Coordinates of C-alpha atoms and ligand atoms in Angstrom, one line a residue:
M1 CA 0.0 0.0 0.0
S2 CA 1.5 3.3 -1.0
Q3 CA -0.2 5.9 1.1
T4 CA -0.2 5.5 4.9
K5 CA -3.7 6.2 6.3
Y6 CA -4.3 8.0 9.5
I7 CA -6.9 7.6 12.2
F8 CA -7.1 10.2 14.9
V9 CA -8.8 9.3 18.2
T10 CA -10.2 12.2 20.2
G11 CA -12.1 12.2 23.5
G12 CA -15.1 14.2 24.6
V13 CA -17.2 14.9 27.7
T14 CA -14.8 13.4 30.3
S15 CA -11.4 11.9 30.7
S16 CA -10.8 8.2 31.6
L17 CA -13.2 6.9 28.9
G18 CA -10.5 4.4 27.8
K19 CA -9.3 6.0 24.5
G20 CA -6.2 3.8 24.8
I21 CA -8.2 0.6 24.9
I22 CA -10.5 1.7 22.0
A23 CA -7.4 2.7 19.9
A24 CA -5.7 -0.6 20.7
S25 CA -8.9 -2.5 19.9
L26 CA -9.4 -0.8 16.6
A27 CA -5.7 -1.4 15.8
K28 CA -6.1 -5.1 16.7
L29 CA -9.1 -5.5 14.3
L30 CA -7.2 -3.8 11.5
Q31 CA -4.1 -5.8 12.1
A32 CA -6.3 -9.0 12.1
R33 CA -7.4 -8.0 8.6
G34 CA -3.9 -7.9 7.4
Y35 CA -3.1 -4.2 7.8
T36 CA 0.2 -3.3 9.5
T37 CA -0.8 -0.9 12.2
T38 CA 0.7 1.1 14.9
I39 CA -0.6 3.5 17.5
Q40 CA 0.8 6.8 18.8
K41 CA -0.2 8.8 21.8
L42 CA 0.1 12.6 22.0
D43 CA 0.0 13.9 25.6
P44 CA -0.8 17.5 26.1
Y45 CA 1.2 18.0 29.3
I46 CA 4.4 19.9 29.6
N47 CA 6.6 17.2 31.1
V48 CA 9.0 16.1 28.4
D49 CA 8.1 12.5 29.2
P50 CA 6.3 10.9 32.1
G51 CA 9.6 9.6 33.6
T52 CA 9.7 12.3 36.2
L53 CA 6.0 11.8 37.2
N54 CA 4.9 10.2 40.4
P55 CA 2.8 7.1 39.6
Y56 CA 0.0 8.6 41.5
E57 CA -0.3 11.3 38.8
H58 CA -0.6 9.1 35.6
G59 CA 0.0 5.6 36.7
E60 CA 2.8 3.5 35.6
C61 CA 5.6 4.8 33.4
Y62 CA 6.0 2.3 30.6
V63 CA 9.4 1.7 29.0
T64 CA 10.1 0.8 25.4
D65 CA 13.0 -1.2 23.9
D66 CA 14.7 2.0 22.8
G67 CA 14.6 3.4 26.3
A68 CA 11.7 5.8 26.0
E69 CA 9.8 6.5 29.2
T70 CA 6.2 6.7 28.1
D71 CA 2.5 6.8 28.9
L72 CA 1.1 3.5 30.0
D73 CA -1.2 3.4 27.0
L74 CA 1.8 2.2 25.0
G75 CA 1.7 -0.9 27.1
H76 CA -1.8 -1.6 26.0
Y77 CA -0.7 -1.1 22.4
E78 CA 2.1 -3.6 22.7
R79 CA 0.0 -6.1 24.6
F80 CA -2.8 -6.0 22.1
L81 CA -0.8 -5.8 18.9
N82 CA 2.4 -7.7 19.9
V83 CA 4.3 -5.0 17.9
R84 CA 7.0 -3.0 19.6
T85 CA 6.6 0.7 20.1
S86 CA 9.3 3.3 20.4
Q87 CA 10.1 6.9 21.3
A88 CA 8.1 8.1 18.2
N89 CA 4.9 6.5 19.6
N90 CA 4.6 8.9 22.5
V91 CA 5.0 12.7 22.2
T92 CA 4.2 15.3 24.8
T93 CA 3.8 19.1 24.6
G94 CA 7.0 19.4 26.6
R95 CA 8.9 17.5 23.9
I96 CA 7.3 19.5 21.1
Y97 CA 8.2 22.8 22.7
Q98 CA 11.7 21.6 23.6
S99 CA 12.4 20.7 20.0
V100 CA 10.9 23.9 18.6
I101 CA 12.9 26.0 21.1
E102 CA 16.1 24.1 20.3
K103 CA 15.5 24.8 16.6
E104 CA 15.0 28.5 17.4
R105 CA 18.3 28.6 19.4
R106 CA 20.0 27.0 16.4
G107 CA 18.6 29.8 14.3
E108 CA 16.6 27.5 12.1
F109 CA 13.6 29.8 11.8
L110 CA 15.7 32.4 10.0
G111 CA 14.6 35.4 12.0
K112 CA 10.9 34.7 12.0
T113 CA 8.7 35.1 15.1
V114 CA 8.2 31.6 16.5
Q115 CA 4.5 31.0 17.2
V116 CA 2.0 28.2 18.2
V117 CA 0.7 28.4 14.6
P118 CA 2.5 27.4 12.5
H119 CA 5.7 26.4 14.4
I120 CA 4.2 24.3 17.2
T121 CA 1.5 22.8 14.9
N122 CA 4.1 22.0 12.2
E123 CA 6.2 20.2 14.8
I124 CA 3.1 18.2 15.9
K125 CA 2.3 17.3 12.3
E126 CA 5.8 16.2 11.7
R127 CA 5.8 14.0 14.8
I128 CA 2.5 12.4 13.7
Q129 CA 3.9 11.6 10.2
I130 CA 7.2 10.2 11.4
L131 CA 5.6 6.7 11.8
G132 CA 3.7 6.9 8.6
K133 CA 6.8 8.0 6.6
S134 CA 8.8 5.1 7.9
G135 CA 7.0 3.0 5.4
D136 CA 6.4 0.3 8.0
Y137 CA 2.7 0.8 8.5
D138 CA -0.4 0.9 6.4
I139 CA -2.3 2.6 9.1
V140 CA -1.2 4.9 12.0
I141 CA -3.7 5.5 14.8
T142 CA -2.9 8.7 16.7
E143 CA -4.6 9.1 20.1
I144 CA -4.9 12.7 21.3
G145 CA -4.7 12.8 25.1
G146 CA -7.1 14.9 27.1
T147 CA -10.6 16.1 26.3
V148 CA -11.6 18.3 23.4
G149 CA -12.1 21.9 24.6
D150 CA -9.1 21.7 27.0
I151 CA -6.8 24.7 26.6
E152 CA -3.8 22.5 26.2
S153 CA -5.3 20.3 23.5
L154 CA -5.9 23.1 21.1
P155 CA -2.6 23.0 19.2
Y156 CA -3.1 19.3 18.7
I157 CA -6.6 19.7 17.4
E158 CA -5.5 22.4 15.0
A159 CA -2.6 20.2 13.8
V160 CA -5.0 17.4 13.1
R161 CA -7.4 19.7 11.3
Q162 CA -4.5 20.9 9.0
L163 CA -3.3 17.4 8.5
L164 CA -6.7 16.1 7.5
W165 CA -6.9 18.8 4.9
E166 CA -3.4 18.1 3.6
L167 CA -4.0 14.3 3.5
G168 CA -7.2 14.7 1.6
D169 CA -10.4 12.6 1.5
N170 CA -10.2 9.0 2.7
N171 CA -6.6 9.3 3.9
G172 CA -7.4 10.5 7.4
I173 CA -10.4 10.1 9.7
V174 CA -11.5 11.1 13.2
V175 CA -12.9 8.7 15.7
H176 CA -14.5 10.6 18.6
L177 CA -14.9 8.8 21.9
T178 CA -17.7 10.1 24.1
L179 CA -19.9 9.3 27.0
V180 CA -23.6 8.6 26.9
P181 CA -24.6 8.8 30.5
F182 CA -27.7 7.1 32.0
L183 CA -29.8 9.3 34.3
S184 CA -31.5 7.0 36.7
A185 CA -34.0 9.6 37.9
A186 CA -35.2 10.0 34.3
G187 CA -34.5 6.4 33.4
E188 CA -32.9 7.5 30.2
L189 CA -29.6 7.6 28.3
K190 CA -28.7 11.2 27.5
T191 CA -27.2 12.3 24.2
K192 CA -26.7 16.0 24.9
P193 CA -23.1 15.8 26.3
T194 CA -22.1 14.0 23.1
Q195 CA -23.8 16.6 21.0
H196 CA -21.9 19.3 22.8
S197 CA -18.5 17.7 22.5
V198 CA -19.0 17.0 18.8
K199 CA -19.9 20.7 18.5
T200 CA -16.8 21.7 20.3
L201 CA -14.8 19.6 17.9
M202 CA -16.6 21.2 15.0
E203 CA -15.8 24.7 16.2
S204 CA -12.2 23.8 15.7
G205 CA -13.0 22.7 12.2
I206 CA -13.0 19.0 12.7
K207 CA -15.9 16.8 11.9
A208 CA -16.0 13.4 13.6
D209 CA -16.4 10.5 11.2
I210 CA -17.1 7.9 13.8
L211 CA -18.6 8.2 17.3
V212 CA -17.7 5.6 19.8
C213 CA -20.1 6.0 22.7
R214 CA -19.2 4.7 26.1
T215 CA -22.2 3.6 28.0
E216 CA -23.4 1.4 30.9
H217 CA -26.6 0.5 29.1
E218 CA -27.5 -0.7 25.6
I219 CA -27.9 2.2 23.2
S220 CA -31.1 1.6 21.2
E221 CA -31.3 2.2 17.4
D222 CA -33.5 5.2 18.2
I223 CA -30.8 6.8 20.2
K224 CA -28.2 5.9 17.6
R225 CA -30.4 7.7 15.0
K226 CA -30.7 10.7 17.2
L227 CA -26.9 10.9 17.8
A228 CA -26.2 10.4 14.1
L229 CA -28.6 13.2 13.1
F230 CA -27.4 15.7 15.6
C231 CA -23.7 14.9 15.3
N232 CA -23.6 14.7 11.5
V233 CA -22.4 11.1 11.1
K234 CA -23.9 8.1 9.5
Q235 CA -26.0 5.8 11.7
E236 CA -23.7 2.9 11.2
A237 CA -20.8 5.1 12.4
V238 CA -22.4 5.4 15.8
I239 CA -20.7 2.6 17.7
Q240 CA -21.8 1.5 21.2
S241 CA -19.0 0.7 23.6
I242 CA -20.7 -0.9 26.6
D243 CA -18.8 -1.6 29.8
A244 CA -16.9 -4.9 29.5
S245 CA -15.8 -7.4 32.1
T246 CA -12.3 -7.4 30.7
I247 CA -10.4 -5.0 28.4
Y248 CA -9.6 -8.0 26.2
D249 CA -13.3 -8.3 25.3
V250 CA -13.3 -4.8 23.7
P251 CA -11.8 -5.8 20.3
L252 CA -14.6 -8.4 19.8
L253 CA -17.3 -6.0 21.0
M254 CA -16.0 -3.4 18.6
Q255 CA -16.0 -5.9 15.8
E256 CA -19.7 -6.8 16.6
E257 CA -20.5 -3.1 16.4
G258 CA -18.7 -2.9 13.0
L259 CA -16.1 -0.3 14.1
D260 CA -13.4 -1.8 11.8
T261 CA -15.8 -2.0 8.9
V262 CA -16.8 1.6 9.1
A263 CA -13.2 2.7 9.5
L264 CA -12.1 0.8 6.4
E265 CA -15.0 2.2 4.4
K266 CA -14.1 5.8 5.4
L267 CA -10.5 5.2 4.5
A268 CA -11.5 3.6 1.2
L269 CA -9.6 0.5 2.1
P270 CA -10.6 -3.1 1.0
D271 CA -12.7 -4.8 3.6
D272 CA -12.5 -8.3 2.1
K273 CA -10.3 -10.1 4.5
V274 CA -11.9 -11.9 7.5
P275 CA -10.2 -10.8 10.6
G276 CA -8.0 -13.6 12.0
L277 CA -8.8 -13.5 15.7
D278 CA -8.6 -17.2 16.6
L279 CA -5.6 -16.9 18.9
W280 CA -7.2 -13.9 20.6
K281 CA -10.4 -15.9 21.2
Q282 CA -8.5 -18.8 22.5
F283 CA -6.7 -16.6 25.0
L284 CA -10.0 -15.1 26.1
N285 CA -11.5 -18.5 26.5
R286 CA -8.7 -19.6 28.7
H287 CA -8.8 -16.4 30.7
K288 CA -12.5 -16.7 31.3
N289 CA -12.6 -20.4 32.1
P290 CA -9.8 -21.1 34.5
K291 CA -9.5 -24.5 36.1
S292 CA -8.2 -23.3 39.4
K293 CA -7.2 -20.2 41.3
V294 CA -4.1 -18.9 43.0
T295 CA -3.6 -15.8 45.1
I296 CA -0.5 -13.7 44.7
G297 CA 0.4 -10.8 46.9
L298 CA 1.6 -7.6 45.1
I299 CA 3.7 -5.8 47.6
G300 CA 4.1 -2.1 46.6
K301 CA 3.7 1.4 47.9
Y302 CA 1.5 2.8 45.1
V303 CA -1.2 0.1 45.5
E304 CA -4.0 2.7 46.0
L305 CA -3.9 3.3 42.3
Q306 CA -4.2 0.2 40.2
D307 CA -2.7 1.9 37.2
S308 CA 0.6 2.2 39.0
Y309 CA 1.3 -1.5 38.4
K310 CA -0.7 -1.9 35.1
S311 CA 1.9 -4.0 33.2
I312 CA 2.4 -6.3 36.2
L313 CA -1.4 -6.9 36.5
E314 CA -1.8 -7.5 32.8
S315 CA 1.2 -9.9 32.8
F316 CA -0.5 -11.9 35.4
I317 CA -3.6 -12.1 33.2
H318 CA -1.5 -13.4 30.3
A319 CA 0.4 -15.9 32.5
G320 CA -2.9 -17.0 34.2
A321 CA -4.4 -17.8 30.8
A322 CA -1.3 -19.7 29.7
N323 CA -1.6 -21.8 32.9
E324 CA -5.4 -22.0 32.8
V325 CA -5.6 -20.5 36.3
K326 CA -7.2 -17.4 37.7
V327 CA -4.5 -15.3 39.3
E328 CA -6.1 -13.2 42.0
V329 CA -3.7 -10.4 42.8
R330 CA -4.0 -9.1 46.4
S331 CA -2.4 -5.7 46.6
I332 CA -0.7 -5.1 49.9
H333 CA 0.7 -1.7 50.9
S334 CA 4.3 -2.2 51.9
E335 CA 4.1 0.7 54.4
H336 CA 1.5 -1.1 56.3
I337 CA 3.6 -4.3 56.9
S338 CA 5.4 -4.5 60.2
K339 CA 7.3 -7.2 62.1
N340 CA 4.2 -7.9 64.3
D341 CA 1.7 -8.4 61.5
V342 CA 3.7 -9.7 58.5
D343 CA 2.4 -13.2 59.1
K344 CA -1.2 -12.0 59.2
K345 CA -0.7 -9.8 56.1
M346 CA 0.9 -12.7 54.1
M347 CA -1.7 -15.2 55.2
G348 CA -3.3 -17.1 52.3
L349 CA -0.8 -15.9 49.7
D350 CA 0.3 -18.7 47.3
G351 CA 3.0 -16.4 45.8
I352 CA 4.6 -13.1 46.6
L353 CA 5.7 -10.4 44.1
V354 CA 7.7 -7.4 45.4
A355 CA 7.2 -4.5 43.1
P356 CA 9.5 -1.9 41.5
G357 CA 9.8 1.5 43.1
F358 CA 11.9 4.4 44.2
G359 CA 12.9 6.0 47.5
E360 CA 12.8 4.9 51.1
R361 CA 9.1 4.9 51.9
G362 CA 7.8 1.4 52.4
I363 CA 11.0 -0.5 51.9
E364 CA 11.2 -2.1 55.3
G365 CA 7.8 -3.7 54.6
K366 CA 9.1 -5.0 51.3
I367 CA 12.1 -6.5 53.1
L368 CA 9.8 -8.3 55.6
A369 CA 7.7 -9.7 52.8
V370 CA 10.8 -11.1 51.1
Q371 CA 11.9 -12.7 54.3
Y372 CA 8.5 -14.2 54.8
A373 CA 8.6 -15.7 51.2
R374 CA 12.1 -17.0 51.6
E375 CA 11.6 -18.6 55.1
N376 CA 8.2 -20.1 54.3
N377 CA 9.2 -21.5 50.8
I378 CA 6.6 -19.3 49.1
P379 CA 7.3 -18.7 45.4
F380 CA 8.8 -15.2 45.0
L381 CA 9.4 -12.8 42.2
G382 CA 11.2 -9.5 42.9
I383 CA 11.2 -6.9 40.2
C384 CA 13.8 -4.1 40.0
L385 CA 13.6 -2.6 43.5
G386 CA 11.9 -5.9 44.5
M387 CA 15.1 -7.7 43.5
Q388 CA 17.3 -5.2 45.3
M389 CA 15.2 -5.7 48.5
A390 CA 15.7 -9.5 48.2
V391 CA 19.5 -8.9 48.1
I392 CA 19.3 -6.6 51.2
E393 CA 17.1 -9.1 53.0
F394 CA 19.6 -11.9 52.3
A395 CA 22.5 -9.8 53.4
R396 CA 20.8 -8.8 56.7
N397 CA 19.2 -12.0 57.7
V398 CA 21.4 -14.8 56.2
L399 CA 24.8 -13.2 56.1
G400 CA 24.2 -11.3 59.3
L401 CA 25.2 -7.9 57.8
E402 CA 23.3 -5.6 60.1
N403 CA 21.9 -2.5 58.5
A404 CA 22.9 -3.7 55.0
N405 CA 21.1 -1.4 52.5
S406 CA 21.0 0.3 49.2
T407 CA 22.8 3.6 49.0
E408 CA 19.6 4.9 47.5
M409 CA 18.0 4.6 51.0
D410 CA 21.0 5.0 53.3
D411 CA 24.2 6.6 52.1
N412 CA 26.0 5.6 55.2
T413 CA 25.1 2.0 55.4
P414 CA 28.1 -0.2 56.5
Y415 CA 27.2 -2.8 53.9
P416 CA 26.1 -1.1 50.6
V417 CA 25.0 -4.4 48.9
I418 CA 23.1 -2.3 46.4
N419 CA 24.9 0.8 45.1
L420 CA 24.7 3.5 42.5
M421 CA 26.0 2.4 39.1
E422 CA 29.3 4.0 38.1
E423 CA 27.9 5.8 35.1
Q424 CA 25.1 7.3 37.3
K425 CA 27.6 9.1 39.6
S426 CA 28.0 12.1 37.4
V427 CA 24.3 12.4 36.6
T428 CA 22.6 15.6 37.9
N429 CA 19.4 15.8 35.8
M430 CA 16.6 13.4 36.8
G431 CA 14.7 13.2 33.5
G432 CA 15.6 10.5 31.1
T433 CA 18.9 9.7 32.7
M434 CA 18.4 6.2 34.3
R435 CA 19.7 3.0 32.7
L436 CA 16.8 2.6 30.3
G437 CA 15.5 0.3 27.7
A438 CA 16.6 -3.1 26.3
W439 CA 20.0 -4.5 27.4
D440 CA 21.3 -8.0 26.8
C441 CA 21.5 -10.4 29.6
Q442 CA 23.4 -13.7 29.7
L443 CA 21.8 -16.4 31.8
Q444 CA 23.9 -19.1 33.6
N445 CA 23.4 -22.6 32.5
E446 CA 21.6 -25.0 34.9
T447 CA 19.8 -22.3 36.7
L448 CA 16.1 -21.8 37.3
V449 CA 15.9 -18.8 35.0
Q450 CA 17.6 -20.6 32.2
E451 CA 15.1 -23.3 32.5
V452 CA 12.2 -20.8 32.7
Y453 CA 13.4 -18.9 29.6
G454 CA 14.5 -22.1 27.8
Q455 CA 17.6 -20.1 26.5
T456 CA 20.6 -18.3 27.8
E457 CA 20.7 -15.1 25.8
I458 CA 17.9 -12.7 26.5
S459 CA 17.1 -9.0 26.2
E460 CA 15.0 -7.2 28.7
R461 CA 14.0 -3.6 29.5
H462 CA 15.4 -1.6 32.3
R463 CA 14.7 1.5 34.4
H464 CA 17.1 1.9 37.3
R465 CA 20.1 3.7 38.7
F466 CA 21.3 1.3 41.4
E467 CA 22.8 -2.2 41.0
F468 CA 23.9 -5.3 42.8
N469 CA 27.3 -4.6 44.4
N470 CA 29.6 -7.3 43.0
D471 CA 32.0 -6.9 46.0
Y472 CA 29.4 -9.0 47.9
K473 CA 28.8 -11.6 45.2
A474 CA 31.2 -14.3 46.4
Q475 CA 29.9 -14.0 50.0
M476 CA 26.3 -14.2 48.8
E477 CA 26.9 -17.2 46.5
E478 CA 28.6 -19.1 49.3
A479 CA 25.6 -18.6 51.5
G480 CA 23.2 -19.7 48.7
L481 CA 22.0 -16.7 46.8
V482 CA 23.2 -17.1 43.2
A483 CA 23.7 -14.4 40.5
S484 CA 22.2 -16.3 37.6
G485 CA 22.1 -13.6 34.9
F486 CA 24.4 -10.7 34.1
N487 CA 25.1 -8.2 31.5
P488 CA 27.7 -9.8 29.2
K489 CA 29.6 -6.5 28.6
T490 CA 29.7 -4.9 32.1
G491 CA 29.1 -7.9 34.4
L492 CA 26.2 -6.1 36.1
V493 CA 24.1 -8.6 37.9
E494 CA 20.6 -8.9 36.3
V495 CA 19.1 -11.9 38.0
I496 CA 19.5 -13.5 41.4
E497 CA 18.0 -16.8 42.7
I498 CA 18.1 -19.1 45.7
P499 CA 18.5 -22.7 44.4
S500 CA 17.5 -24.2 47.8
H501 CA 14.1 -22.5 47.7
P502 CA 11.3 -23.9 45.5
W503 CA 11.1 -20.7 43.3
F504 CA 12.9 -17.6 44.3
V505 CA 13.9 -15.1 41.6
G506 CA 14.8 -11.4 41.6
V507 CA 15.4 -9.5 38.4
Q508 CA 16.9 -6.1 37.9
Y509 CA 15.0 -5.6 34.7
H510 CA 11.2 -5.3 34.1
P511 CA 9.8 -8.4 32.5
E512 CA 6.2 -7.0 32.8
Y513 CA 6.9 -4.5 29.9
K514 CA 7.3 -7.3 27.4
S515 CA 4.4 -9.6 28.2
T516 CA 1.7 -9.6 25.5
V517 CA -1.5 -11.6 24.8
A518 CA 0.3 -13.4 21.9
D519 CA 3.5 -13.8 23.8
P520 CA 3.1 -14.1 27.6
H521 CA 6.3 -13.5 29.4
P522 CA 8.2 -16.7 30.4
L523 CA 9.1 -15.4 33.8
F524 CA 5.5 -14.6 34.7
V525 CA 4.3 -17.9 33.1
G526 CA 7.0 -19.8 35.1
F527 CA 6.2 -18.0 38.3
V528 CA 2.4 -18.6 38.1
K529 CA 3.1 -22.3 37.2
A530 CA 5.4 -22.6 40.3
V531 CA 2.7 -20.9 42.5
L532 CA 0.1 -23.3 41.2
M533 CA 2.3 -26.4 41.7
Q534 CA 3.3 -25.4 45.1
K535 CA -0.4 -24.8 46.1
Q536 CA -1.4 -28.2 44.7
Q537 CA 1.4 -29.9 46.6
T538 CA 0.4 -28.1 49.8
N539 CA -3.2 -29.0 49.4
A540 CA -2.3 -32.7 48.6
S541 CA -0.2 -32.9 51.8
L542 CA -3.0 -31.4 53.9
A543 CA -5.6 -33.8 52.4
Ligands
LIG601 N1 15.0 2.7 42.8 C1 15.8 1.6 42.2 C2 16.8 2.0 41.3 O1 16.8 3.2 40.8 C3 14.8 0.6 41.5 C4 14.1 1.2 40.3 C5 12.9 0.4 39.9 O2 12.3 -0.4 40.7 N2 12.4 0.7 38.7 O3 17.7 1.3 40.9

């Protein structure tokens, strides 16, 4: 296909309608029909990337292979499509302005006054087209963050308007996601908020081609007709998006509603291929019909906000389906775990995962959770900070190194078993300066991780500044904690495990970023399998 086609996804009425899931679902359907598709997210905030944001602000910071710290929606895109994203897939207002200002400083604007229109809008248009011009994709879906009418969205909306005009008919379309609320007092679904948000879009010169209407109740044909009439779209372009029990149902619900068919028609693309969604349906079937259940504790300090650990929660869904087991994740706040109640807090857990994180708050609770898992033979997975906590716990309680710590938490610790990476010592800026993205890792033969991965050469994504202190490696290994994976170039320890324990693994990297529906991550699959086996054995011995 010569010309890349563009689909813009905007949102109206309210935030949190799930534009990311709708964009990913539409992309999945188009991909299933044989179109190479990617998704891009434009975020109207001024941070250059979400790397400096607290998870309470926007949830998890997702990391791509090329080391971009991005919005968590990119995680959904990868999990749905099984296609890698990159820096180009997430652009913020901060990044746009940064690059325009850098160009201005270099004198590239030849003495002109630099303005929102055309300079900022041109930069936005260029960023949108980078993916299309790569020649890798038939269709690029661009999700515009925020809600139409927001002050900060205006330059994006204007850039989209111009681009639609430049692309010409059938080469770019707009899918507008909106809310159709149910007023219980009136017993009715209300269309007015949608009419208003479509009107707001129209005031900026953009006509929505397709309306995706989030709703808690079925939208009747009558209401669809009314929405179509007042919002200037065809009736078949009014798509109902009813609340689903899992996000993985959404592509199929959108297919039933004909979202992909209308989109292809509007883009003048052939609609002859039947979507190949067999593997997706098999996954859903396994996810919805588990044969047993396990409970895994997620020990973290951002547990109040589910989005903070999005990729971990989704990885458990993929790994649960692979093992035909329901993984119930019990979130436990690490700040609320104390010596006196750790037994009570961990009661009933079949497996324990200690989450990534930064800073001192809540780390002692994480260390207690590791100790509980190690001493009670409960399958354990520690990710990034979770792995570092496992090393500290082992140093303190097995090696007897009192007050062993990470220099992140205690600069004066007598035993810095985790310390700042050499190349981090000169870093002063906080944004985008961690060890980020995909790095090779060599797994040792005859170790648990080598068995789990079924290979010795792997590549995983990272986001950290601190590392295992190799000065303590010999001492740790002698006492039974083995470094089973390392970076082949630098020797940095990437994986630790305790061979005498049924399943105890800590990884410096983030396996959760790479788990997808089509390709569940081996470490999560292996962890859930071990949790299940251990539970079955315990039950058998009790019977
Ligand atoms: N704070 C730790 C570090 O910087 C762990 C980071 C993480 O868990 N992502 O090394």
